[in-house]
Coordinates of C-alpha atoms and ligand atoms in Angstrom, one line a residue:
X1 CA 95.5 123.4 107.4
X2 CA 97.5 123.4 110.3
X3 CA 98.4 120.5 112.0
X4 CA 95.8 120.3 114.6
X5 CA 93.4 120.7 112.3
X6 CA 94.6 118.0 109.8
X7 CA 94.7 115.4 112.8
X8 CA 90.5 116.4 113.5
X9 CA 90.2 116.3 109.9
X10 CA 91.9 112.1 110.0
X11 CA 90.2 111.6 113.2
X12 CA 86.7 112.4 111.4
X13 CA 88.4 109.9 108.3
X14 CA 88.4 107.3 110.9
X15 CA 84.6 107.8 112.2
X16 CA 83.3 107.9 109.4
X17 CA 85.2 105.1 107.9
X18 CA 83.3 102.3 110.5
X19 CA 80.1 102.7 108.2
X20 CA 79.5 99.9 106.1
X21 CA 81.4 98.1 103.8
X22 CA 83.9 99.8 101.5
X23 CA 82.0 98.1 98.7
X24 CA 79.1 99.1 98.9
X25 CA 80.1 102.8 99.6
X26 CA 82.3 102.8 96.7
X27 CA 79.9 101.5 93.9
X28 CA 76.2 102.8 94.8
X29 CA 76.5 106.4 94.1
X30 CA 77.5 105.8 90.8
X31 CA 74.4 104.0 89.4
X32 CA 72.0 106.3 91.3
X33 CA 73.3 109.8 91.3
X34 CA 73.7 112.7 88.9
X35 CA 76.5 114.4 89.8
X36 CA 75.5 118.6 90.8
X37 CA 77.7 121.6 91.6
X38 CA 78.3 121.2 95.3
X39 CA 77.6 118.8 97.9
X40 CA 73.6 117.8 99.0
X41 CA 72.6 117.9 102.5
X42 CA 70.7 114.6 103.6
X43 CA 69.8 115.1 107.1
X44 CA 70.1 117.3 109.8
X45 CA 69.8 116.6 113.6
X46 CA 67.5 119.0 115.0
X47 CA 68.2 122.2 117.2
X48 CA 71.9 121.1 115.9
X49 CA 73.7 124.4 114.1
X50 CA 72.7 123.4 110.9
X51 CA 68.9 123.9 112.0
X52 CA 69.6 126.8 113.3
X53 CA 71.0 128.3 110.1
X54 CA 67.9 126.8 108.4
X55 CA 69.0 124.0 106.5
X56 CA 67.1 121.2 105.3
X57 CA 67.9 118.4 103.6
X58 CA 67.7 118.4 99.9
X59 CA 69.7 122.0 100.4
X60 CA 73.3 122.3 99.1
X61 CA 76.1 124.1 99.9
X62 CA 78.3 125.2 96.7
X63 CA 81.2 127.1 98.6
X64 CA 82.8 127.9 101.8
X65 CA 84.9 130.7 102.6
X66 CA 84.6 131.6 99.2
X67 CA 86.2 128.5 98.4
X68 CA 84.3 125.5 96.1
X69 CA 83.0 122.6 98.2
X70 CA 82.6 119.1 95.7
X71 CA 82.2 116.4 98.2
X72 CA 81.8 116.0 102.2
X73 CA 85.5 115.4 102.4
X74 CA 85.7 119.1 101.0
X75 CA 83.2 120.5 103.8
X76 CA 85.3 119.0 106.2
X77 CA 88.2 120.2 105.1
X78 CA 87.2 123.8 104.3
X79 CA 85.1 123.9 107.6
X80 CA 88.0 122.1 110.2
X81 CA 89.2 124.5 112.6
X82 CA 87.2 127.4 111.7
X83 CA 84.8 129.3 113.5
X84 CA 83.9 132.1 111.4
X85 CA 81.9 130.7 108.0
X86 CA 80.3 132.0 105.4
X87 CA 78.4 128.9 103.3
X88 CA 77.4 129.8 99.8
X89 CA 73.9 127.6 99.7
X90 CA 71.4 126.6 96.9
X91 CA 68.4 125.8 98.3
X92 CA 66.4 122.9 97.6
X93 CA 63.5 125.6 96.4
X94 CA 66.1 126.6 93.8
X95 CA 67.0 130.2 95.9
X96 CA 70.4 131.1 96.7
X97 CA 71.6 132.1 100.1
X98 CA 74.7 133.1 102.1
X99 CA 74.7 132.1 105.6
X100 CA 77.0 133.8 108.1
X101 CA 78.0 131.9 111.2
X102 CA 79.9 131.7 114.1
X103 CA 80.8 128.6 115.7
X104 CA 82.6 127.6 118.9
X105 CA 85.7 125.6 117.6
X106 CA 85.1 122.2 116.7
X107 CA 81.3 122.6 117.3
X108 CA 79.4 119.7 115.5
X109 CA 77.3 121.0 112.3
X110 CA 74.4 118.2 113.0
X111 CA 74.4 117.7 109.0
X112 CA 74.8 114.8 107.1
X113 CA 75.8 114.5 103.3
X114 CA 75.0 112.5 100.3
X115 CA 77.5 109.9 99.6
X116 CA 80.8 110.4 97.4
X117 CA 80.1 109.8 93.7
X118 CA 83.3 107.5 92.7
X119 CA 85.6 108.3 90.2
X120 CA 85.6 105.2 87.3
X121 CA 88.7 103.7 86.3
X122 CA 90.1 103.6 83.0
X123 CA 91.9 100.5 83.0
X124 CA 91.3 97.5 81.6
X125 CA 93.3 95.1 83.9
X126 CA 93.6 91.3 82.9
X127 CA 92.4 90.2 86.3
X128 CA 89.5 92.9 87.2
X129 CA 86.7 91.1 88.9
X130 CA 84.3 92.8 87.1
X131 CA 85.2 90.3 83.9
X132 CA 84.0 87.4 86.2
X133 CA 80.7 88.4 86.6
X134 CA 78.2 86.6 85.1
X135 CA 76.4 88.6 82.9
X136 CA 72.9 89.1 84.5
X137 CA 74.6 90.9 87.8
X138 CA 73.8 93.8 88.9
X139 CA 74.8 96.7 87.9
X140 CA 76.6 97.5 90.9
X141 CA 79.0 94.9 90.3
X142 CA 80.2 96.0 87.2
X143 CA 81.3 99.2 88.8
X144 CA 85.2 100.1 88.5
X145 CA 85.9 102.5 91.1
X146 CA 89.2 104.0 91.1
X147 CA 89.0 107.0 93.7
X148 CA 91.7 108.6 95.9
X149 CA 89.0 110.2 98.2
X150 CA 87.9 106.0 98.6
X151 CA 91.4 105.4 99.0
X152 CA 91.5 107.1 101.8
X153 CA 88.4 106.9 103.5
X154 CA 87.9 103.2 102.8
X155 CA 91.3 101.6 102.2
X156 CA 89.8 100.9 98.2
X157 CA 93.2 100.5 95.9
X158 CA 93.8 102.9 92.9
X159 CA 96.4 102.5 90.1
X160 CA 97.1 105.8 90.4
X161 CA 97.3 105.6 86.3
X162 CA 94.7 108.1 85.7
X163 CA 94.7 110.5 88.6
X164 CA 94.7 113.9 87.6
X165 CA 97.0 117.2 88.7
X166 CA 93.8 118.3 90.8
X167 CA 93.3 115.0 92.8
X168 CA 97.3 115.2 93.0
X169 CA 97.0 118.1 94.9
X170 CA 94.4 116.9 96.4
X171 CA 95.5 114.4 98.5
X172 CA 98.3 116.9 99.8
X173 CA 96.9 119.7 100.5
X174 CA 94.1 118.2 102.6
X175 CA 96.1 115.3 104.0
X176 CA 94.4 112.5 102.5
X177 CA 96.4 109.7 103.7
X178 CA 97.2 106.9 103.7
X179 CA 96.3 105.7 100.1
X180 CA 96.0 102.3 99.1
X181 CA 98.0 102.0 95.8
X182 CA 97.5 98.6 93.5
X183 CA 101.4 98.3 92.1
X184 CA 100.9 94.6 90.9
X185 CA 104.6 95.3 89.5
X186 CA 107.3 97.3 89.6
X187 CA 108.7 95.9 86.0
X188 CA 107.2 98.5 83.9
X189 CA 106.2 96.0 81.1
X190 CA 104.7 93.5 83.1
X191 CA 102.7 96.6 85.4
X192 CA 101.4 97.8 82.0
X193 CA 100.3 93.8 80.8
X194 CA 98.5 93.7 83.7
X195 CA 96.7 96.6 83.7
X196 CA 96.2 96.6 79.8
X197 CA 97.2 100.1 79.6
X198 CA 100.8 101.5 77.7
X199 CA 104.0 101.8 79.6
X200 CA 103.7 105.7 80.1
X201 CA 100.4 105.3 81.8
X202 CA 101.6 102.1 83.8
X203 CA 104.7 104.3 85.0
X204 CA 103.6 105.9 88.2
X205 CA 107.2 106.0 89.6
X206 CA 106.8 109.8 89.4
X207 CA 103.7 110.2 91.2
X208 CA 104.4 108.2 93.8
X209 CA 107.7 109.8 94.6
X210 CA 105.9 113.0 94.7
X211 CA 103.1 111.6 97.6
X212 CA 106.1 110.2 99.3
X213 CA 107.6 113.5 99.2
X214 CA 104.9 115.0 100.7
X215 CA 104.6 112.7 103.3
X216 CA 101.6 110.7 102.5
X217 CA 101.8 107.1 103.9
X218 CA 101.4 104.2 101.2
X219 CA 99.9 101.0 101.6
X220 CA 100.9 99.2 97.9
X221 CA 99.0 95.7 96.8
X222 CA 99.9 93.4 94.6
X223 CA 97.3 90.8 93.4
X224 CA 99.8 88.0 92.6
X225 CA 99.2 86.2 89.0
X226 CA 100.5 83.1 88.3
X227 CA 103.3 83.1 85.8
X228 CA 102.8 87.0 85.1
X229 CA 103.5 88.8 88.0
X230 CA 105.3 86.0 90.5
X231 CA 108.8 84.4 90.8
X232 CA 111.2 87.0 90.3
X233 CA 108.9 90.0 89.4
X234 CA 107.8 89.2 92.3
X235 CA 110.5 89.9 94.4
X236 CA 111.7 92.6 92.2
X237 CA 108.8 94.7 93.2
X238 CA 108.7 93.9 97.1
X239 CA 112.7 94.7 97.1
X240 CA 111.7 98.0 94.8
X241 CA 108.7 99.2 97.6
X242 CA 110.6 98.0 100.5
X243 CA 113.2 100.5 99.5
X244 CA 110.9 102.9 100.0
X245 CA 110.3 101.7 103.8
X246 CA 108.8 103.3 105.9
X247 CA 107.3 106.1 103.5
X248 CA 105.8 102.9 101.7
X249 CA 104.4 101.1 104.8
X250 CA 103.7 97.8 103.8
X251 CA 102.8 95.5 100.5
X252 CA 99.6 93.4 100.6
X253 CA 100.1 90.6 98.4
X254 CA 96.7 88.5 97.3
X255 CA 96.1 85.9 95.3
X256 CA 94.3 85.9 92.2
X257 CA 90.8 85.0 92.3
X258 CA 88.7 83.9 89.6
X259 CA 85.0 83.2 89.3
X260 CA 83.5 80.4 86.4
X261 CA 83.1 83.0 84.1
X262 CA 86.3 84.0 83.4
X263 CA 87.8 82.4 80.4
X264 CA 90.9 84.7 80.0
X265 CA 93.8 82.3 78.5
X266 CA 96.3 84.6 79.7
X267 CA 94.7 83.5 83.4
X268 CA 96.5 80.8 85.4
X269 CA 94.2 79.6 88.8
X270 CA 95.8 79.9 91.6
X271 CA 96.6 76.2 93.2
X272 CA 97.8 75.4 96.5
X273 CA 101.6 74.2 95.7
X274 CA 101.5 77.7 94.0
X275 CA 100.0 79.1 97.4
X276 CA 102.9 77.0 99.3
X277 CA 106.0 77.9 96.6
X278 CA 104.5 82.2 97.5
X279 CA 105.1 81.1 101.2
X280 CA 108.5 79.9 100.5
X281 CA 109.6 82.5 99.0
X282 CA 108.2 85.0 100.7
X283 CA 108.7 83.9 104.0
X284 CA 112.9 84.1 103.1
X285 CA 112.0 87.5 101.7
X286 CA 110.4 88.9 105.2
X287 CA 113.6 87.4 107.2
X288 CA 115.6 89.3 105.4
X289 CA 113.6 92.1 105.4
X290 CA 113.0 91.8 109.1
X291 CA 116.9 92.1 109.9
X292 CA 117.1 95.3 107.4
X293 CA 114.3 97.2 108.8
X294 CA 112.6 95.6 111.5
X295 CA 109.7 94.4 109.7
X296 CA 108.5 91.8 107.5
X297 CA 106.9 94.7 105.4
X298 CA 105.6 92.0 102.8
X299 CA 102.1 90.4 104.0
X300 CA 100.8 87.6 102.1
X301 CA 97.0 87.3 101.9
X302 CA 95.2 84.8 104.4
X303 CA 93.8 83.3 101.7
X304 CA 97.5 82.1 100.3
X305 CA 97.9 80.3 103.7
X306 CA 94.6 78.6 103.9
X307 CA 95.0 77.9 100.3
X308 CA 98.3 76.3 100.9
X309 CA 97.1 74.3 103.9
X310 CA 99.1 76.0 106.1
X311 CA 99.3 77.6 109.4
X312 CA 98.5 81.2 109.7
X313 CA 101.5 83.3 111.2
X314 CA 101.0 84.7 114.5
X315 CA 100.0 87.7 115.9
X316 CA 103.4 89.5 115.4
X317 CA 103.9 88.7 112.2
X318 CA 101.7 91.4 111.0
X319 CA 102.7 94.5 113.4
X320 CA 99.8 96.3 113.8
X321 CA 97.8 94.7 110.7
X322 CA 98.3 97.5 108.3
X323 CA 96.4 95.6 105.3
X324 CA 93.7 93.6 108.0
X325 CA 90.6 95.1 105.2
X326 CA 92.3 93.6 102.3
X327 CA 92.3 90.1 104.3
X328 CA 95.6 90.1 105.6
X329 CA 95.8 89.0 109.3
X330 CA 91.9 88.9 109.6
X331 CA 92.0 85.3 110.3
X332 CA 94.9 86.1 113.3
X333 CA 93.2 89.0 114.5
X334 CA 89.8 87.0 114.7
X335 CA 91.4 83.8 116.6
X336 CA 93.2 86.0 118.9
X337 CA 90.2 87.7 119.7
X338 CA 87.9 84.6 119.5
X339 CA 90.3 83.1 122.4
X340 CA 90.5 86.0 124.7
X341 CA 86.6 86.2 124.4
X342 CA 86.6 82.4 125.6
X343 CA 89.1 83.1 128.3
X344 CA 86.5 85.8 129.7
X345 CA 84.1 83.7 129.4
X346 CA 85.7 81.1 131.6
X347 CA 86.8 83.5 134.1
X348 CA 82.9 84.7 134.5
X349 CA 82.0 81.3 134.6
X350 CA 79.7 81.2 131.7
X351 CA 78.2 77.8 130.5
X352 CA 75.9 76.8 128.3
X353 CA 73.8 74.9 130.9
X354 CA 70.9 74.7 128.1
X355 CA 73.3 73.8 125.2
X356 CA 72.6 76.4 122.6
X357 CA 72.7 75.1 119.7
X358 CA 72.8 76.7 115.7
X359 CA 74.5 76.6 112.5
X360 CA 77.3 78.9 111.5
X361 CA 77.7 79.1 107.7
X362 CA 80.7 80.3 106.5
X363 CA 82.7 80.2 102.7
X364 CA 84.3 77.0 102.4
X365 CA 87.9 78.3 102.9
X366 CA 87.4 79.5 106.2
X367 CA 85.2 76.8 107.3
X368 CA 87.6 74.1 108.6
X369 CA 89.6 76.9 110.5
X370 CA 86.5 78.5 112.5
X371 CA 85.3 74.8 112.8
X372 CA 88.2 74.0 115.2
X373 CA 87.5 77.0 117.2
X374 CA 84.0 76.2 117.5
X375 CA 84.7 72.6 118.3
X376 CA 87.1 74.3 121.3
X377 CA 83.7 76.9 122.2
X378 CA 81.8 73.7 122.1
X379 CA 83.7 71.5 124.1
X380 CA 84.3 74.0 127.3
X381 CA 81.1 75.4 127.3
X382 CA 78.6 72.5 126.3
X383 CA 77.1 74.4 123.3
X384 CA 76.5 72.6 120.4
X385 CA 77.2 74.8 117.4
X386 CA 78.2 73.6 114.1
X387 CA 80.1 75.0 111.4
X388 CA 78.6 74.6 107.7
X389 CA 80.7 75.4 104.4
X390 CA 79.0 77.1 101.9
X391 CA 80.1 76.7 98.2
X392 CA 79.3 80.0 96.2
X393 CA 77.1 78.6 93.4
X394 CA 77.1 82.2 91.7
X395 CA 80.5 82.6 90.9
X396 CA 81.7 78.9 91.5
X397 CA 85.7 78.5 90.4
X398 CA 87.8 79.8 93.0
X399 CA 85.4 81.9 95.0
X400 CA 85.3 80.7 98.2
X401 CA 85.1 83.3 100.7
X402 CA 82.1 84.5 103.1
X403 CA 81.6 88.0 101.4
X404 CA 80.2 86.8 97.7
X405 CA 78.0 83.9 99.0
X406 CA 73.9 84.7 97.9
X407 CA 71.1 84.0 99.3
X408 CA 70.2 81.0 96.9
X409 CA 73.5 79.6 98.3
X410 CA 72.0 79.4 102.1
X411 CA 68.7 77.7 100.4
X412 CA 70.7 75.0 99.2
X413 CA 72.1 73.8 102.1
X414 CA 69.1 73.8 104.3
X415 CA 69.3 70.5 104.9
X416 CA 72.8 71.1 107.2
X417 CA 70.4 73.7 108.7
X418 CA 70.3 72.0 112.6
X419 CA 69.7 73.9 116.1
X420 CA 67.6 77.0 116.8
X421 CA 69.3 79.5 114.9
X422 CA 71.4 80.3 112.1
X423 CA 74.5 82.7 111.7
X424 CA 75.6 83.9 108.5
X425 CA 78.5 86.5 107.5
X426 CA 77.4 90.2 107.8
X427 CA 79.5 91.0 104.7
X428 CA 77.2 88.8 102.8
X429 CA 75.0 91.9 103.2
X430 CA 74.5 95.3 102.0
X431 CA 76.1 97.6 103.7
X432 CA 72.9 100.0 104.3
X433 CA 70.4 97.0 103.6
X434 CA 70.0 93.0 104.7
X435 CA 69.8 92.3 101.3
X436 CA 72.5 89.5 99.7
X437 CA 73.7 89.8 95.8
X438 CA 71.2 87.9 94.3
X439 CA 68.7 90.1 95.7
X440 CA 67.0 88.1 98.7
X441 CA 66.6 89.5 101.9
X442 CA 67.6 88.0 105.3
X443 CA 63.5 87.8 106.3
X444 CA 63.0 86.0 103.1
X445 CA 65.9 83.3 103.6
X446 CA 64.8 82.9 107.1
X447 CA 61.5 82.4 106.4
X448 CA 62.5 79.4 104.0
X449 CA 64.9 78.1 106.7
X450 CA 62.2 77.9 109.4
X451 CA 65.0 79.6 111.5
X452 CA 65.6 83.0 112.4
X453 CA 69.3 84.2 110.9
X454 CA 71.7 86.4 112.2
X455 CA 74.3 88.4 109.9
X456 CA 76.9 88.7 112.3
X457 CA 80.7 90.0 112.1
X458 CA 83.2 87.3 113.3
X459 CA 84.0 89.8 115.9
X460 CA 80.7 89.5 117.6
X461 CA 80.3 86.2 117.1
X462 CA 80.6 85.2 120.5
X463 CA 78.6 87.8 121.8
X464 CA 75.7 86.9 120.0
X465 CA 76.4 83.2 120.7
X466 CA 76.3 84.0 124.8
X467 CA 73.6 86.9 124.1
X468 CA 71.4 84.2 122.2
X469 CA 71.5 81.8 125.5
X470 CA 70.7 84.9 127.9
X471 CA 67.5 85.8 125.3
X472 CA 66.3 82.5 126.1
X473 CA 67.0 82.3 129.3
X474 CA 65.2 85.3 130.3
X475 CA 62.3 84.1 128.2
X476 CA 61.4 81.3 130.1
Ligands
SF4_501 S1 91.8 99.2 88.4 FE1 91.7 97.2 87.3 S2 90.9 95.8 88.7 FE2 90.4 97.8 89.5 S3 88.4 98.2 88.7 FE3 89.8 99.1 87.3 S4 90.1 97.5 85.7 FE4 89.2 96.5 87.5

C-alpha cells in the first residue's frame, strides 16, 4: 500500500467510524453471528458497480487479487487504489464465481458489509465491567471484546496480551492506526495483578516497541485503581509512556467505576479527595511534562474532575482532544461549543418569545454542570428548560453517567417530568435501535411520560432546543 492509498484507506476509517456507538458495534456481532470464510455482502446501492457485477446481498466475496478477504477492513484494504479486480465470490445460492472488473480509481463499490465479528479477550482483569453486571443482563453486556481492527476503527482499548503474530502484522501492513492500548501499568507485577494474567503475558514492552517502530500512533489508558495502580505506579507509568512521546501520543487516565454488584475486596471506590489527590498530582506531572515536550500528554478523565468538585481545564489543556471518546475533554468540548452556539444565537437574534419549555435528564454527575449552562440558555433567551439528574437504579454504586441509565430509570422520575418535551442522552440508546438496556423503547417511555422524548447528542442539543420552538411556531 502506497501512501496515497493508505491515507484513502484512514480516510474511509474515519467515515465509517461516525456510525454508532463503539459499543454497540463491538459486542453485537458476537452473540448473533457465525463466523464464515470471507466477508458477507449486506446491501448494495443500485446501478452502483456492485449491481453491475451482479451482486446481491447475502453473496460473499472470499478473495481478492488472489489474496484472502476476512472482514470489510480487508476489502478495503485489498481493493484501495486498484482498478483492475478479480473478486473470488460465493454466492448466496451456494455457486462460485470470479468476477473480473475494471474500475476508475477510487470508484465507489455501492456495497455494504456485515459487521466485524470481535475478537474475545482472554483476560480476567480485577476491574472488567463485565463483573458488575447484574446477573440477568443481556448477553451483550457480558461481552469482552479485545480487537485491534475495533481499536482502530472505534478507539475500543486492547491489552495487547493476547494479540497474535497475524493481527501483529496486521496492523502494519495495512496501517491500522492509531490503536488504543489499555497499559493500566507499566510495573510488570502490578500490570499482570490487574489484568489477572502471569508476568510474561502482562509484558507487552516488546510489542509495543515493535508498533512504535513501525510507526503506528498509540493512544495508552490507564483505568486508575485505588491503592493498586495510583501514587507512584502511577507516575512510574506516565514517566515510562511519556518517554515514548510523541510515538505514544497521549495517556487517558479514568477512574475506576464500579456498579452495586461488584463485591471484589481487592476493589477500593473511587472518592472524591481520591479524585482531588489524582489532580494534584497529576497536574505537577503535566507542568513538568509541558516544559519537556510541549504537552501535558497525561489527561485525567472528566469524570476525576467532576468527581473532585472541581473545575474542568480549558480548552488548551487537551490539544486537540486525543482521548475526547474515552470522556476526556468531552465536558470542555461540549461547553465550548454549547457557548459559541449561544453566541450565534444572540447575534441572529433568536428568542424564545413563546418560552419553550422541557426537561433535560441527564446522569447525576453531569447534571449540576449542564444545569448552569442551561440556567445561562434560560436566562438570555427566556426558555424555561430544566435540567433533571437521573440516578442509575440498574447498576446503582458509582455509576453515574448518561450512557448506562435504562428506561425504568426515566419512569421513575416522571414526576420531575415538567414542560412540553423531554430530552434524554442518545448514548442511552442502541446504536442501530431506540431501544435502552433494559430493553424499553423510546415510544414506550414516552408513551408513559405523556411527553414526546428526544435522544439527543449534547452537540445538538441546542439545535433541537431552537428547532423545537420553530416546529411550533410554524404549527400555529
Ligand atoms: S481486557 Fe479486561 S476489562 Fe477489557 S473486557 Fe477483557 S477482562 Fe474486561
Amino acid at each position: 500500500m502506497n501512501a496515497d492509498q493508505a491515507s484513502s484507506f484512514i480516510d474511509s476509517r474515519r467515515s465509517v467510524a461516525q456510525y454508532g456507538s463503539m459499543y454497540e458495534f463491538a459486542v453485537t456481532p458476537a452473540v448473533t453471528n457465525i463466523r464464515r470464510r470471507g466477508v458477507e455482502i449486506c446491501d448494495v446501492v443500485p446501478d452502483s458497480l456492485g449491481a453491475e457485477m451482479d451482486l446481491e446481498s447475502g453473496d460473499r466475496i472470499i478473495k481478492v487479487n488472489g489474496r484472502v478477504v476476512r472482514d470489510y477492513l480487508d476489502f478495503r484494504f485489498q481493493t484501495s487504489g486498484e482498478t483492475e479486480l478479480v473478486l473470488e465470490v460465493r454466492k448466496k445460492s451456494g455457486e462460485d464465481w470470479e468476477v473480473e472488473l475494471d474500475r476508475a480509481e477510487g470508484e465507489d463499490f455501492g456495497l455494504s458489509f456485515e459487521q466485524i465479528v470481535p475478537r474475545q479477550c482472554a483476560n480476567e482483569c480485577i476491574f472488567c465491567f463485565c463483573n458488575g453486571n447484574p446477573s440477568d443482563a443481556r448477553p451483550s453486556l457480558f461481552i469482552k471484546d479485545e480487537d485491534i481492527r475495533l481499536s482502530f476503527l472505534y478507539g475500543n482499548y486492547t491489552t495487547l496480551t493476547s494479540i497474535t503474530e497475524d493481527e501483529m502484522r496486521r496492523i502494519v501492513e495495512q496501517r491500522l492506526s492509531p490503536q488504543y492500548v489499555s497499559v493500566h501499568a507499566t510495573d510488570l507485577d502490578v500490570r499482570a495483578y490487574m489484568l489477572g494474567v502471569d508476568k510474561q503475558r502482562a509484558d507487552i514492552s516488546g510489542k509495543l516497541r515493535r508498533l512504535l517502530d513501525a510507526e503506528i500512533e498509540v493512544h495508552a489508558q490507564v483505568v486508575l485503581c485505588p491503592e493498586i495502580n495510583d501514587k507512584e505506579v502511577l507516575k512510574k507509568t506516565i514517566f515510562d509512556l511519556a518517554a515514548e512521546y510523541p510515538r505514544i501520543t497521549s495517556v487517558a487516565i479514568v477512574p475506576l467505576g464500579l456498579t452495586r454488584y461488584n463485591t471484589d475486596p481487592r476493589l477500593t471506590r473511587v472518592t472524591p479527595e481520591f479524585c482531588r489527590e489524582v489532580i494534584d498530582q497529576v497536574s505537577a506531572i503535566q507542568k513538568e511534562l509541558h516544559a519537556q515536550v510541549g504537552t501535558n500528554f497525561a489527561l485525567l478523565g472528566d469524570e476525576i474532575y467532576l468527581r473532585a468538585g472541581r473545575r474542568i481545564p480549558g480548552r488548551s489543556h487537551y490539544g486537540d482532544y486525543p482521548q475526547i471518546e474515552d470522556g476526556v475533554g468531552m465536558v470542555r468540548s461540549f461547553a465550548n461549543e454549547f457557548t459559541k452556539s449561544m453566541q450565534r444565537l444572540e447575534r441572529d437574534g433568536w428568542t424564545s418569545a413563546d418560552k419553550t419549555s422541557g426537561t433535560i435528564f441527564t446522569g447525576t454527575l453531569f447534571a449540576p454542570v449542564l444545569k448552569k449552562m442551561i440556567d445561562k440558555f434560560n436566562a438570555r433567551f427566556g426558555t424555561r428548560l430544566i435540567v433533571e439528574p437521573l440516578e442509575n437504579s440498574y447498576f446503582g454504586g458509582d455509576v453515574s453517567v448518561a450512557g448506562l441509565l435504562t428506561g425504568q430509570d426515566l419512569l421513575s422520575a416522571r414526576e420531575r417530568v415538567a414542560g412540553e418535551f423531554v430530552c434524554i442522552p442518545k448514548q442511552m440508546l442502541k446504536s442501530d435501535d431506540a431501544i435502552m438496556l433494559d430493553g424499553m423503547n423510546v415510544n414506550e417511555v414516552s408513551r408513559a411520560l405523556g411527553q414526546p422524548v428526544h435522544a439527543v447528542n449534547l452537540q445538538d442539543l441546542v439545535t433541537l432546543l431552537t428547532a423545537h420552538r420553530t416546529e411550533r411556531s410554524s404549527a400555529r
